[in-house]
Amino acid sequence: MIFQFIFVLASLCPGLLAATSSTPTPPSQDPWYTAPVGRYQPTWAVTTVLVPELGLNSTAQSAFNQSALLSYYIPYDSSSLDSSPSYTLYGTQYAQQLDAALALGLFVSVPDYEGPLAAFTAGVNSGHASIDSIRAVLSLGLGMNTNSARVAHWGYSGGALAAEWASELMVQYAPELSETIVGAALGGLTPNVSSVYGTVSGGTFAGLVPSSLLGLTAQYPEAREHLTSQLKDSGPYNSTGFLAALKMSVDEAGVAFAGHYIGEYFQNGFATFQSPIIRNIINRDGMMGYHGVPQIPIFSYVVIQDEVSDVADTDALVDRYCQVGANILHERNSIGSHLEEAYNSASAALNWLTAVLSGSYAAKYNSVGCTIRNVTRNGTISGV
């Protein structure tokens, strides 16, 4: 990865910098910040900040006046705290995209948006932690021109979940950032987690279901207790196997649960997820589009044959926002899979993000209303 410095931030009240620590290789600091969880109670979170080359002759200065911050959301998709980006970033498969952003001259913040409870797919928690990571970074500066800072979100799949919720919650939760956060690129969205459960169960991505259910209930002890009480005690699909997901990365869960019909772990099958205590949490924390309308430009990109989240769910979310005046470019790729789309449309996303961060968005894209189109794009085709 190409960077000048790494800082890891953590905080204790919304966006308030609480502490910093450092490690010798590579140069780094660990700053901590605070954020409310889904129940609007205070907690702490961490973000890792990558600083590009700075100075009068740097790209960061010439292209962005050292004022552009990309909040980048790694889809770590795990109910294990050990999968948090602040632990795993040095070996991340997303180094290529981070390198590209740094080479453009962008500061990059990579938050542990699931928080200290690893609350995977808990939307409100993820949105709050994401917004507060931006507050923390801006409060510290790190060589950034914060007087004219411009910030954009970028996430794919589980990362897009955090970025979308941050965009949705910003109006009510961070109105002071309305002129600072200027756009969000959201790829492979999962607007309805319960819909995802049905789509992936029995397939390659079945491991997302136990990780999500354990993540959603991480903030709600009574719901976690109810969930685990419904697991089978014996047989090939039992509580021990299900709860093992608490210690698994997304890749480990993918292997462990591949081909499993997750309803088989429960005494009442998928009906367990319709119990009021679980359904209320899913409705509150697992369904996008009900907490506000993004007031910033959105670039939504999705593959039509998505095997994780039905493209119709994303189309419906986009339509919902467009009906009330959102500014969205929504592109539906005709080729590739869910995993491939993360790379197939990365260049298009970076081009779009560069435009919103440089202030040239209105000159290059439709800045009013929605543009919805089908595209054919693979990793060798650049841009929009």
Coordinates of C-alpha atoms in Angstrom, one line a residue:
M1 CA 0.0 0.0 0.0
I2 CA 1.3 3.5 -0.8
F3 CA 0.9 5.9 2.0
Q4 CA 2.8 8.4 4.1
F5 CA 1.2 7.7 7.5
I6 CA -1.4 5.5 9.0
F7 CA -3.4 6.7 12.0
V8 CA -6.0 4.6 13.8
L9 CA -8.6 6.6 15.5
A10 CA -11.0 5.6 18.2
S11 CA -13.6 7.7 20.0
L12 CA -16.0 7.9 23.0
C13 CA -18.8 10.5 22.4
P14 CA -20.1 11.3 18.9
G15 CA -17.0 12.0 16.9
L16 CA -15.0 13.1 20.0
L17 CA -11.4 12.0 19.9
A18 CA -10.7 10.0 23.0
A19 CA -7.2 8.5 22.7
T20 CA -4.4 7.8 20.3
S21 CA -1.7 5.1 20.2
S22 CA 1.1 4.3 17.8
T23 CA 3.0 1.3 16.4
P24 CA 6.4 1.5 14.9
T25 CA 5.9 -0.2 11.6
P26 CA 4.4 1.3 9.5
P27 CA 4.3 4.7 11.2
S28 CA 0.9 4.9 12.9
Q29 CA -1.3 6.3 15.6
D30 CA -4.5 4.9 17.1
P31 CA -7.0 7.7 17.8
W32 CA -10.3 6.6 19.4
Y33 CA -13.8 8.3 19.0
T34 CA -17.3 7.9 20.5
A35 CA -20.5 7.0 18.7
P36 CA -24.0 5.8 19.9
V37 CA -25.0 2.2 19.1
G38 CA -28.4 1.3 17.6
R39 CA -30.0 1.9 20.9
Y40 CA -28.5 5.5 20.9
Q41 CA -26.3 4.7 23.9
P42 CA -22.7 5.8 23.9
T43 CA -19.9 3.4 22.9
W44 CA -16.5 3.7 21.2
A45 CA -15.2 2.9 17.8
V46 CA -12.0 2.9 15.8
T47 CA -11.0 4.1 12.3
T48 CA -7.7 3.8 10.5
V49 CA -6.6 6.8 8.5
L50 CA -4.2 6.6 5.5
V51 CA -2.5 9.8 4.6
P52 CA -1.3 10.4 1.1
E53 CA 1.9 12.2 0.2
L54 CA 1.5 15.8 1.1
G55 CA 3.3 19.1 0.1
L56 CA 3.3 21.8 -2.5
N57 CA 4.2 19.4 -5.3
S58 CA 1.9 16.6 -4.3
T59 CA -1.2 15.4 -6.1
A60 CA -3.2 15.9 -2.8
Q61 CA -2.3 19.6 -3.0
S62 CA -2.6 20.2 -6.7
A63 CA -5.9 18.2 -7.3
F64 CA -7.7 18.7 -4.0
N65 CA -5.9 21.4 -2.0
Q66 CA -5.2 18.6 0.6
S67 CA -8.9 18.7 1.5
A68 CA -10.4 15.5 0.1
L69 CA -11.3 12.6 2.5
L70 CA -12.6 9.2 1.3
S71 CA -14.4 7.2 4.0
Y72 CA -13.9 3.7 2.7
Y73 CA -15.9 0.8 4.1
I74 CA -14.3 -2.7 3.9
P75 CA -17.0 -5.4 3.8
Y76 CA -15.7 -7.4 6.6
D77 CA -19.1 -9.0 7.1
S78 CA -18.4 -10.8 10.4
S79 CA -19.7 -11.1 13.9
S80 CA -16.1 -11.5 15.2
L81 CA -14.4 -8.4 16.5
D82 CA -11.1 -9.9 15.3
S83 CA -12.2 -9.3 11.7
S84 CA -12.3 -5.5 12.2
P85 CA -10.3 -3.6 9.6
S86 CA -8.0 -2.1 12.2
Y87 CA -6.8 -5.6 12.9
T88 CA -6.7 -6.9 9.3
L89 CA -6.0 -3.9 7.1
Y90 CA -2.3 -4.6 6.5
G91 CA -3.1 -7.8 4.6
T92 CA -6.4 -6.7 3.0
Q93 CA -7.5 -7.8 -0.4
Y94 CA -8.7 -4.2 -0.9
A95 CA -5.2 -2.8 -1.0
Q96 CA -5.5 -2.1 -4.8
Q97 CA -8.5 0.2 -4.3
L98 CA -6.9 1.9 -1.3
D99 CA -3.7 2.4 -3.3
A100 CA -5.6 3.9 -6.2
A101 CA -7.3 6.4 -3.8
L102 CA -4.1 7.4 -2.2
A103 CA -2.4 7.8 -5.5
L104 CA -5.2 10.3 -6.5
G105 CA -4.2 12.3 -3.4
L106 CA -7.1 11.4 -1.2
F107 CA -6.9 11.0 2.6
V108 CA -8.6 7.6 3.3
S109 CA -10.4 6.7 6.5
V110 CA -11.3 3.0 7.1
P111 CA -13.7 2.7 10.0
D112 CA -14.5 -0.4 12.1
Y113 CA -18.1 0.5 11.6
E114 CA -19.5 -2.6 13.2
G115 CA -18.2 -1.2 16.5
P116 CA -16.8 -3.1 19.5
L117 CA -19.7 -5.6 19.5
A118 CA -19.1 -6.6 15.9
A119 CA -22.7 -5.8 15.1
F120 CA -22.7 -6.9 11.5
T121 CA -25.7 -5.7 9.5
A122 CA -26.9 -3.4 12.4
G123 CA -27.7 -0.4 10.2
V124 CA -28.2 2.4 12.7
N125 CA -25.1 1.4 14.6
S126 CA -23.0 1.2 11.4
G127 CA -24.3 4.5 10.1
H128 CA -23.6 6.3 13.4
A129 CA -20.1 4.8 13.7
S130 CA -19.4 5.8 10.1
I131 CA -20.5 9.4 10.6
D132 CA -18.6 9.7 13.9
S133 CA -15.4 8.4 12.3
I134 CA -15.6 11.3 9.9
R135 CA -16.1 13.7 12.7
A136 CA -13.1 12.3 14.5
V137 CA -10.8 12.5 11.5
L138 CA -11.8 16.1 10.7
S139 CA -11.2 17.0 14.4
L140 CA -7.6 15.7 14.2
G141 CA -6.7 17.1 10.8
L142 CA -3.6 15.0 10.1
G143 CA -2.3 17.5 7.5
M144 CA -5.8 17.9 5.9
N145 CA -7.1 21.3 5.0
T146 CA -10.2 20.9 7.2
N147 CA -11.5 24.4 6.6
S148 CA -12.6 23.4 3.1
A149 CA -12.8 19.6 3.6
R150 CA -14.9 17.5 1.2
V151 CA -15.8 14.0 2.2
A152 CA -17.3 11.1 0.3
H153 CA -18.4 7.5 1.2
W154 CA -17.4 4.4 -0.7
G155 CA -18.5 0.9 0.1
Y156 CA -19.4 -2.4 -1.5
S157 CA -21.8 -5.1 -0.2
G158 CA -21.4 -5.0 3.6
G159 CA -19.3 -1.8 3.2
A160 CA -22.1 -0.2 1.2
L161 CA -24.5 -1.1 4.0
A162 CA -22.5 1.2 6.4
A163 CA -22.2 3.9 3.8
E164 CA -25.9 3.8 2.9
W165 CA -27.0 4.0 6.5
A166 CA -24.6 6.9 7.1
S167 CA -26.1 8.7 4.1
E168 CA -29.6 8.0 5.2
L169 CA -29.0 9.1 8.8
M170 CA -26.9 12.2 8.1
V171 CA -29.9 14.6 7.9
Q172 CA -31.0 13.9 11.4
Y173 CA -27.7 12.8 13.0
A174 CA -25.1 15.1 11.4
P175 CA -26.7 18.2 9.9
E176 CA -23.5 20.2 10.5
L177 CA -21.8 17.9 7.9
S178 CA -24.4 18.7 5.2
E179 CA -21.9 20.9 3.3
T180 CA -18.9 18.7 4.0
I181 CA -20.1 15.2 2.9
V182 CA -20.6 15.5 -0.8
G183 CA -21.4 12.1 -2.1
A184 CA -21.6 8.3 -1.7
A185 CA -20.7 5.5 -4.0
L186 CA -22.7 2.4 -3.0
G187 CA -22.1 -0.9 -4.7
G188 CA -23.9 -4.3 -4.2
L189 CA -26.4 -2.9 -1.8
T190 CA -28.4 -5.2 0.6
P191 CA -31.5 -3.1 1.3
N192 CA -33.3 -5.8 3.2
V193 CA -31.3 -8.3 5.3
S194 CA -34.2 -10.7 5.7
S195 CA -34.5 -10.9 1.9
V196 CA -30.8 -11.8 1.8
Y197 CA -31.3 -14.6 4.2
G198 CA -33.7 -16.3 1.8
T199 CA -31.5 -15.6 -1.2
V200 CA -28.3 -17.0 0.2
S201 CA -29.5 -19.9 2.4
G202 CA -28.4 -23.2 0.9
G203 CA -25.8 -21.6 -1.3
T204 CA -22.2 -20.3 -1.4
F205 CA -23.0 -17.2 0.7
A206 CA -25.0 -19.0 3.4
G207 CA -22.5 -18.0 6.1
L208 CA -23.7 -14.5 5.9
V209 CA -26.9 -15.5 7.7
P210 CA -25.6 -16.7 11.0
S211 CA -23.1 -13.8 11.1
S212 CA -25.8 -11.3 10.4
L213 CA -28.2 -12.7 13.0
L214 CA -25.5 -12.7 15.6
G215 CA -24.5 -9.2 14.6
L216 CA -28.0 -7.8 14.6
T217 CA -28.6 -9.2 18.1
A218 CA -25.2 -8.2 19.5
Q219 CA -26.7 -5.0 21.0
Y220 CA -29.9 -6.7 22.3
P221 CA -29.2 -9.3 24.9
E222 CA -32.8 -10.3 25.2
A223 CA -33.0 -10.9 21.4
R224 CA -29.8 -12.8 21.4
E225 CA -31.1 -15.0 24.2
H226 CA -34.3 -15.6 22.3
L227 CA -32.4 -16.4 19.1
T228 CA -30.1 -19.0 20.8
S229 CA -33.0 -20.6 22.7
Q230 CA -34.5 -21.5 19.4
L231 CA -31.4 -23.4 18.1
K232 CA -31.5 -27.2 18.0
D233 CA -29.4 -28.9 20.6
S234 CA -28.4 -31.9 18.5
G235 CA -28.2 -33.2 14.9
P236 CA -25.9 -32.0 12.1
Y237 CA -27.3 -28.4 12.4
N238 CA -27.1 -27.4 16.0
S239 CA -26.3 -24.5 18.3
T240 CA -22.6 -25.3 18.6
G241 CA -22.2 -25.1 14.9
F242 CA -24.3 -22.0 14.5
L243 CA -22.6 -20.1 17.4
A244 CA -19.1 -20.9 16.0
A245 CA -19.8 -18.0 13.6
L246 CA -19.0 -15.7 16.5
K247 CA -15.3 -16.5 16.0
M248 CA -15.3 -16.7 12.2
S249 CA -14.2 -14.2 9.5
V250 CA -16.4 -13.8 6.5
D251 CA -14.2 -16.3 4.6
E252 CA -14.3 -18.9 7.4
A253 CA -18.0 -18.6 7.7
G254 CA -18.4 -19.0 4.0
V255 CA -16.6 -22.3 4.1
A256 CA -18.2 -23.6 7.3
F257 CA -21.8 -22.9 6.2
A258 CA -21.6 -23.3 2.4
G259 CA -24.6 -25.2 1.1
H260 CA -26.4 -25.1 4.5
Y261 CA -30.0 -24.3 4.8
I262 CA -29.8 -22.0 7.8
G263 CA -33.4 -22.6 8.8
E264 CA -32.3 -26.2 9.6
Y265 CA -30.4 -24.9 12.7
F266 CA -33.7 -23.7 14.3
Q267 CA -36.5 -25.7 15.9
N268 CA -39.0 -23.7 13.9
G269 CA -37.0 -23.0 10.8
F270 CA -37.1 -19.6 9.2
A271 CA -40.3 -18.9 11.1
T272 CA -37.9 -18.0 14.0
F273 CA -37.0 -14.8 12.2
Q274 CA -40.6 -13.7 12.2
S275 CA -41.0 -13.8 16.0
P276 CA -41.7 -10.2 17.2
I277 CA -38.5 -9.8 19.1
I278 CA -36.4 -10.6 16.0
R279 CA -38.7 -9.0 13.5
N280 CA -38.6 -5.7 15.3
I281 CA -34.8 -5.6 15.2
I282 CA -34.8 -6.4 11.5
N283 CA -37.4 -3.7 10.8
R284 CA -35.4 -1.2 12.8
D285 CA -31.9 -2.1 11.8
G286 CA -32.0 -4.2 8.7
M287 CA -34.1 -2.4 6.2
M288 CA -32.9 0.7 4.3
G289 CA -35.0 3.6 3.3
Y290 CA -37.0 4.3 6.4
H291 CA -34.7 6.7 8.4
G292 CA -34.2 9.5 6.0
V293 CA -33.5 10.4 2.3
P294 CA -29.9 11.0 1.3
Q295 CA -29.4 14.7 0.5
I296 CA -26.1 14.0 -1.3
P297 CA -25.4 12.6 -4.8
I298 CA -25.4 8.8 -4.9
F299 CA -23.8 6.5 -7.3
S300 CA -25.4 3.1 -7.0
Y301 CA -24.0 0.1 -8.9
V302 CA -25.1 -3.4 -8.9
V303 CA -24.9 -6.6 -11.0
I304 CA -28.2 -7.7 -12.4
Q305 CA -27.6 -11.4 -11.6
D306 CA -26.6 -10.7 -8.0
E307 CA -26.6 -13.9 -5.9
V308 CA -26.5 -12.1 -2.5
S309 CA -29.2 -9.5 -2.8
D310 CA -31.9 -9.5 -5.4
V311 CA -31.4 -6.6 -7.8
A312 CA -35.1 -5.8 -7.4
D313 CA -34.5 -4.8 -3.8
T314 CA -31.9 -2.2 -4.8
D315 CA -34.1 -1.0 -7.7
A316 CA -37.0 -0.5 -5.3
L317 CA -34.8 1.4 -2.8
V318 CA -33.5 3.7 -5.6
D319 CA -37.1 4.3 -6.8
R320 CA -38.2 5.1 -3.3
Y321 CA -35.5 7.8 -3.0
C322 CA -36.0 9.1 -6.5
Q323 CA -39.7 9.6 -5.9
V324 CA -38.8 12.2 -3.2
G325 CA -36.1 14.1 -5.0
A326 CA -32.8 12.3 -4.5
N327 CA -30.0 12.7 -7.0
I328 CA -28.9 9.2 -7.9
L329 CA -26.9 7.5 -10.8
H330 CA -28.0 3.9 -10.7
E331 CA -26.2 1.5 -12.9
R332 CA -27.2 -2.2 -13.4
N333 CA -24.3 -4.3 -14.8
S334 CA -25.4 -7.0 -17.2
I335 CA -22.3 -9.2 -16.6
G336 CA -20.5 -10.7 -13.6
S337 CA -21.3 -11.9 -10.1
H338 CA -21.7 -10.2 -6.8
L339 CA -18.0 -10.6 -6.0
E340 CA -16.9 -9.6 -9.5
E341 CA -18.9 -6.4 -9.5
A342 CA -16.8 -5.1 -6.6
Y343 CA -13.9 -4.9 -9.1
N344 CA -15.7 -4.5 -12.4
S345 CA -17.2 -1.2 -11.4
A346 CA -14.4 0.0 -9.2
S347 CA -12.9 2.4 -11.8
A348 CA -16.4 3.8 -12.5
A349 CA -16.8 4.4 -8.8
L350 CA -13.4 6.1 -8.4
N351 CA -14.1 8.4 -11.4
W352 CA -17.4 9.4 -9.9
L353 CA -15.9 9.9 -6.4
T354 CA -13.1 12.0 -7.9
A355 CA -15.7 14.3 -9.5
V356 CA -17.7 14.9 -6.3
L357 CA -14.5 15.4 -4.3
S358 CA -13.0 17.8 -6.8
G359 CA -16.1 19.9 -7.2
S360 CA -16.5 18.9 -10.9
Y361 CA -19.5 16.7 -10.4
A362 CA -22.2 19.0 -11.9
A363 CA -20.0 19.4 -15.0
K364 CA -19.7 15.6 -15.6
Y365 CA -22.9 14.1 -14.2
N366 CA -26.6 14.8 -14.0
S367 CA -26.8 16.7 -10.7
V368 CA -30.6 16.8 -10.6
G369 CA -33.0 13.8 -10.3
C370 CA -32.1 10.2 -11.2
T371 CA -30.4 8.5 -14.0
I372 CA -31.0 4.7 -14.2
R373 CA -29.3 2.7 -16.9
N374 CA -28.1 -0.8 -17.8
V375 CA -24.4 -1.1 -18.5
T376 CA -22.0 -3.8 -19.6
R377 CA -18.8 -3.4 -17.7
N378 CA -15.9 -5.7 -16.7
G379 CA -12.7 -5.0 -14.9
T380 CA -10.9 -4.0 -18.1
I381 CA -13.4 -1.2 -18.9
S382 CA -12.8 2.0 -17.1
G383 CA -15.1 4.7 -16.0
V384 CA -18.5 6.1 -16.8

